[in-house]
């Protein structure tokens, strides 16, 4: 990472054998959004559906970060894989609401809740 | 990169200027500057975050559309705090071009910068001139 550049990391939870959990830690802005998108896609492309994006440790995100979420959602949905968001902080949640993203992405408080309800959704949809 | 504390009177008023190169990796410096300044002005955590988002979006616009010379251009972030209101002017050297016209539920990849500013700030004004574009943002502390 270059000195002074924004920090963000992406990693898959080791517990994610049944439902994959991708953790986003740090900040996303114009400077690192393409790189973060690439990391997220590379990390999640082999996962089975659905994918949980854990945002509990996402400190900052602007419209570039929203663009990353949207692109990932489109890409995964093209192979019939859903994306769920877990635990965004109040300020991030506010941005998601302002943009209507809370209607595009099912939003849960905890990984356990997302796992449970995503399975229920799948059962309901017969997938 | 310049960060000047030009004046601070005996009351609670500030006037400060940050000048950065027009590069994406300078956004973190702008956010850090705004975060400290807004906290010094007494804004709470939620308002500080809103200011970081709105000022960051204005700077991102300046980097993407207001810098015909790329990183050879600079962006000025001019902040004044008076009567419990923080006024931030983001001044670039190009023609203003909105990144995102409006909120919508369509899958548009881009274009949410302006709506963020409008939704998060008390006042938003965009002034264009031959020298460049100035985005003026105002957030008032109501507590």
Short mmCIF file of C-alpha atoms in Angstrom, two decimals:
data_model
loop_
_atom_site.label_atom_id
_atom_site.label_comp_id
_atom_site.label_asym_id
_atom_site.label_seq_id
_atom_site.Cartn_x
_atom_site.Cartn_y
_atom_site.Cartn_z
CA UNK A 1 0.00 0.00 0.00
CA UNK A 2 1.34 3.45 -0.84
CA UNK A 3 1.96 5.82 2.05
CA UNK A 4 -1.11 7.91 2.72
CA UNK A 5 -3.37 5.71 0.62
CA UNK A 6 -6.66 4.44 1.94
CA UNK A 7 -6.64 1.06 3.67
CA UNK A 8 -9.07 -1.73 3.01
CA UNK A 9 -8.87 -5.51 3.14
CA UNK A 10 -11.15 -8.30 2.00
CA UNK A 11 -11.10 -11.82 3.37
CA UNK A 12 -13.33 -14.84 3.58
CA UNK A 13 -14.28 -16.09 7.04
CA UNK A 14 -12.85 -19.52 7.84
CA UNK A 15 -16.23 -20.53 9.26
CA UNK A 16 -17.84 -20.02 5.90
CA UNK A 17 -18.09 -23.59 4.70
CA UNK A 18 -21.84 -23.66 4.28
CA UNK A 19 -22.62 -19.98 3.65
CA UNK A 20 -19.62 -17.92 2.53
CA UNK A 21 -18.94 -14.75 4.49
CA UNK A 22 -16.82 -12.05 2.88
CA UNK A 23 -15.51 -9.46 5.36
CA UNK A 24 -14.77 -5.91 4.21
CA UNK A 25 -12.48 -4.01 6.59
CA UNK A 26 -11.38 -0.39 6.31
CA UNK A 27 -12.39 2.30 3.84
CA UNK A 28 -13.55 2.38 0.21
CA UNK A 29 -13.29 5.49 -1.94
CA UNK A 30 -12.46 6.54 -5.49
CA UNK A 31 -8.79 5.62 -5.05
CA UNK A 32 -9.21 1.96 -4.18
CA UNK A 33 -12.71 1.01 -5.40
CA UNK A 34 -11.59 -0.83 -8.59
CA UNK A 35 -9.00 -2.79 -6.62
CA UNK A 36 -11.47 -3.68 -3.87
CA UNK A 37 -14.04 -4.79 -6.43
CA UNK A 38 -11.45 -7.02 -8.06
CA UNK A 39 -10.48 -8.50 -4.68
CA UNK A 40 -14.11 -9.12 -3.74
CA UNK A 41 -14.90 -10.76 -7.06
CA UNK A 42 -11.79 -12.94 -7.02
CA UNK A 43 -12.50 -13.99 -3.44
CA UNK A 44 -16.18 -14.71 -3.92
CA UNK A 45 -16.45 -16.04 -7.47
CA UNK A 46 -16.00 -19.66 -6.45
CA UNK A 47 -18.36 -19.45 -3.50
CA UNK A 48 -21.68 -21.20 -3.51
CA UNK A 49 -24.81 -19.15 -3.15
CA UNK A 50 -25.73 -17.00 -1.35
CA UNK A 51 -22.87 -14.70 -0.34
CA UNK A 52 -22.84 -12.72 2.93
CA UNK A 53 -20.93 -9.43 2.90
CA UNK A 54 -20.00 -8.53 6.46
CA UNK A 55 -19.64 -4.74 6.78
CA UNK A 56 -19.19 -4.54 10.56
CA UNK A 57 -15.64 -3.24 10.16
CA UNK A 58 -16.22 -1.05 7.14
CA UNK A 59 -15.31 2.39 8.51
CA UNK A 60 -16.03 4.54 5.49
CA UNK A 61 -17.61 4.27 2.07
CA UNK A 62 -18.65 6.85 -0.51
CA UNK A 63 -20.50 6.50 -3.81
CA UNK A 64 -17.51 4.60 -5.20
CA UNK A 65 -18.05 1.98 -2.50
CA UNK A 66 -21.72 1.72 -3.37
CA UNK A 67 -20.70 1.21 -6.97
CA UNK A 68 -18.51 -1.70 -5.87
CA UNK A 69 -21.42 -3.34 -4.01
CA UNK A 70 -23.72 -2.87 -6.98
CA UNK A 71 -21.26 -4.29 -9.49
CA UNK A 72 -20.61 -7.32 -7.31
CA UNK A 73 -24.35 -7.86 -6.87
CA UNK A 74 -24.93 -7.75 -10.62
CA UNK A 75 -22.04 -10.06 -11.33
CA UNK A 76 -23.11 -12.64 -8.76
CA UNK A 77 -26.77 -12.45 -9.68
CA UNK A 78 -25.87 -13.18 -13.28
CA UNK A 79 -24.91 -16.63 -12.01
CA UNK A 80 -27.96 -16.75 -9.76
CA UNK A 81 -26.08 -16.00 -6.57
CA UNK A 82 -27.66 -13.65 -4.02
CA UNK A 83 -25.80 -11.13 -1.87
CA UNK A 84 -26.71 -10.24 1.72
CA UNK A 85 -25.29 -7.42 3.83
CA UNK A 86 -24.54 -7.83 7.54
CA UNK A 87 -23.89 -5.30 10.29
CA UNK A 88 -23.23 -1.98 8.54
CA UNK A 89 -22.52 0.83 11.01
CA UNK A 90 -25.26 3.47 11.40
CA UNK A 91 -23.56 5.98 9.10
CA UNK A 92 -23.04 3.39 6.35
CA UNK A 93 -26.60 2.18 6.85
CA UNK A 94 -27.79 5.76 6.34
CA UNK A 95 -26.03 5.90 2.94
CA UNK A 96 -27.58 2.57 1.97
CA UNK A 97 -31.04 3.93 2.85
CA UNK A 98 -30.51 7.24 1.07
CA UNK A 99 -29.66 5.45 -2.16
CA UNK A 100 -32.33 2.78 -1.90
CA UNK A 101 -29.66 0.09 -1.57
CA UNK A 102 -31.44 -1.24 1.49
CA UNK A 103 -34.14 -2.40 -0.93
CA UNK A 104 -31.65 -4.03 -3.30
CA UNK A 105 -29.70 -5.88 -0.62
CA UNK A 106 -31.29 -7.87 2.20
CA UNK A 107 -29.81 -6.35 5.37
CA UNK A 108 -29.15 -8.32 8.59
CA UNK A 109 -27.66 -7.55 11.98
CA UNK A 110 -25.57 -10.70 12.39
CA UNK A 111 -24.03 -13.44 10.29
CA UNK A 112 -26.18 -16.02 12.06
CA UNK A 113 -29.37 -14.13 11.24
CA UNK A 114 -28.32 -13.77 7.60
CA UNK A 115 -27.50 -17.48 7.32
CA UNK A 116 -30.81 -18.50 8.84
CA UNK A 117 -32.96 -16.12 6.85
CA UNK A 118 -31.12 -16.62 3.57
CA UNK A 119 -31.75 -20.36 3.86
CA UNK A 120 -35.41 -19.65 4.61
CA UNK A 121 -35.60 -17.43 1.53
CA UNK A 122 -34.07 -20.14 -0.60
CA UNK A 123 -36.46 -22.74 0.77
CA UNK A 124 -39.39 -20.39 0.11
CA UNK A 125 -38.22 -19.79 -3.44
CA UNK A 126 -37.57 -23.47 -3.95
CA UNK A 127 -33.94 -22.94 -4.91
CA UNK B 1 0.40 19.65 0.00
CA UNK B 2 -0.43 22.64 2.17
CA UNK B 3 -2.46 22.71 5.33
CA UNK B 4 -2.67 26.21 6.64
CA UNK B 5 -4.29 27.45 9.77
CA UNK B 6 -4.86 30.98 8.58
CA UNK B 7 -6.68 32.35 11.55
CA UNK B 8 -8.59 31.49 14.63
CA UNK B 9 -10.22 34.27 16.58
CA UNK B 10 -10.91 34.35 20.27
CA UNK B 11 -14.36 32.94 19.78
CA UNK B 12 -15.13 29.63 18.14
CA UNK B 13 -14.61 30.71 14.56
CA UNK B 14 -12.14 29.03 12.19
CA UNK B 15 -10.81 29.69 8.74
CA UNK B 16 -8.60 26.95 7.34
CA UNK B 17 -7.37 25.87 3.93
CA UNK B 18 -6.08 22.54 2.67
CA UNK B 19 -4.57 22.25 -0.79
CA UNK B 20 -3.94 18.83 -2.31
CA UNK B 21 -2.86 17.43 -5.65
CA UNK B 22 -5.77 16.26 -7.78
CA UNK B 23 -5.28 12.55 -7.13
CA UNK B 24 -7.56 9.89 -5.68
CA UNK B 25 -5.03 8.89 -3.05
CA UNK B 26 -5.30 12.38 -1.55
CA UNK B 27 -8.94 11.82 -0.56
CA UNK B 28 -7.90 10.14 2.67
CA UNK B 29 -5.92 13.27 3.58
CA UNK B 30 -8.98 15.45 2.88
CA UNK B 31 -11.19 13.22 5.05
CA UNK B 32 -8.71 13.30 7.87
CA UNK B 33 -8.55 17.11 7.64
CA UNK B 34 -12.36 17.44 7.65
CA UNK B 35 -12.76 14.92 10.46
CA UNK B 36 -10.45 16.82 12.79
CA UNK B 37 -11.83 20.21 11.85
CA UNK B 38 -15.47 19.17 12.25
CA UNK B 39 -14.74 17.52 15.60
CA UNK B 40 -12.98 20.70 16.75
CA UNK B 41 -16.12 22.62 15.75
CA UNK B 42 -18.19 20.39 18.05
CA UNK B 43 -20.03 18.29 15.46
CA UNK B 44 -21.11 14.86 16.63
CA UNK B 45 -19.90 11.62 15.08
CA UNK B 46 -22.83 11.30 12.66
CA UNK B 47 -22.42 14.84 11.34
CA UNK B 48 -18.65 14.42 11.03
CA UNK B 49 -19.26 11.34 8.89
CA UNK B 50 -21.77 13.22 6.72
CA UNK B 51 -19.23 16.01 6.19
CA UNK B 52 -16.52 13.50 5.24
CA UNK B 53 -18.83 11.90 2.67
CA UNK B 54 -20.08 15.17 1.14
CA UNK B 55 -16.66 16.86 0.97
CA UNK B 56 -15.13 13.62 -0.32
CA UNK B 57 -17.72 13.45 -3.11
CA UNK B 58 -17.04 17.07 -4.09
CA UNK B 59 -13.31 16.33 -4.20
CA UNK B 60 -13.89 13.13 -6.19
CA UNK B 61 -15.84 15.22 -8.74
CA UNK B 62 -12.96 17.67 -8.86
CA UNK B 63 -10.47 14.85 -9.46
CA UNK B 64 -12.55 13.17 -12.14
CA UNK B 65 -13.92 16.20 -13.95
CA UNK B 66 -12.28 19.35 -12.65
CA UNK B 67 -8.66 18.62 -13.38
CA UNK B 68 -7.79 18.97 -17.07
CA UNK B 69 -4.10 18.67 -16.15
CA UNK B 70 -4.59 15.56 -14.02
CA UNK B 71 -2.38 15.41 -10.95
CA UNK B 72 -0.69 18.63 -12.03
CA UNK B 73 -3.90 20.37 -10.98
CA UNK B 74 -4.70 21.06 -7.38
CA UNK B 75 -7.84 21.16 -5.28
CA UNK B 76 -8.40 23.68 -2.53
CA UNK B 77 -10.61 22.85 0.44
CA UNK B 78 -11.48 26.12 2.18
CA UNK B 79 -13.27 25.83 5.51
CA UNK B 80 -14.88 28.52 7.62
CA UNK B 81 -16.78 27.97 10.85
CA UNK B 82 -19.06 30.74 11.99
CA UNK B 83 -22.31 30.93 13.93
CA UNK B 84 -22.31 27.15 14.45
CA UNK B 85 -22.16 26.51 10.70
CA UNK B 86 -19.23 24.96 8.87
CA UNK B 87 -18.87 26.16 5.29
CA UNK B 88 -16.59 24.11 3.04
CA UNK B 89 -15.66 25.24 -0.45
CA UNK B 90 -14.04 22.71 -2.79
CA UNK B 91 -12.33 24.63 -5.58
CA UNK B 92 -10.95 23.00 -8.72
CA UNK B 93 -9.59 24.08 -12.06
CA UNK B 94 -12.08 22.54 -14.48
CA UNK B 95 -15.67 22.46 -15.67
CA UNK B 96 -18.20 20.93 -13.33
CA UNK B 97 -19.77 17.69 -14.47
CA UNK B 98 -22.11 15.91 -12.11
CA UNK B 99 -21.09 12.34 -11.53
CA UNK B 100 -24.56 11.17 -10.74
CA UNK B 101 -27.72 13.05 -11.56
CA UNK B 102 -30.18 11.71 -9.02
CA UNK B 103 -31.13 8.94 -6.68
CA UNK B 104 -32.96 6.16 -8.36
CA UNK B 105 -33.52 2.49 -7.93
CA UNK B 106 -32.01 1.61 -11.29
CA UNK B 107 -28.72 -0.16 -11.38
CA UNK B 108 -26.68 2.89 -12.27
CA UNK B 109 -23.06 2.42 -11.39
CA UNK B 110 -22.27 6.06 -11.03
CA UNK B 111 -23.80 9.38 -10.16
CA UNK B 112 -24.63 9.47 -6.49
CA UNK B 113 -22.20 12.16 -5.45
CA UNK B 114 -24.50 15.15 -5.89
CA UNK B 115 -27.53 13.52 -4.21
CA UNK B 116 -25.29 12.61 -1.26
CA UNK B 117 -24.24 16.24 -0.90
CA UNK B 118 -27.84 17.43 -1.12
CA UNK B 119 -29.09 14.84 1.35
CA UNK B 120 -26.32 15.24 3.93
CA UNK B 121 -25.68 18.99 3.90
CA UNK B 122 -27.88 21.96 4.83
CA UNK B 123 -26.80 23.96 1.79
CA UNK B 124 -25.18 22.98 -1.50
CA UNK B 125 -24.18 25.48 -4.17
CA UNK B 126 -22.18 24.96 -7.36
CA UNK B 127 -20.47 27.97 -8.86
CA UNK B 128 -18.74 27.81 -12.22
CA UNK B 129 -16.31 30.28 -13.70
CA UNK B 130 -13.59 30.34 -16.33
CA UNK B 131 -11.03 29.54 -13.65
CA UNK B 132 -12.81 26.44 -12.41
CA UNK B 133 -15.66 25.17 -10.30
CA UNK B 134 -16.45 25.79 -6.66
CA UNK B 135 -18.74 23.47 -4.73
CA UNK B 136 -19.95 25.16 -1.56
CA UNK B 137 -21.24 22.94 1.23
CA UNK B 138 -22.70 24.10 4.53
CA UNK B 139 -23.48 22.02 7.60
CA UNK B 140 -24.90 23.65 10.73
CA UNK B 141 -24.61 22.37 14.28
CA UNK B 142 -28.01 22.45 15.91
CA UNK B 143 -26.93 21.30 19.39
#
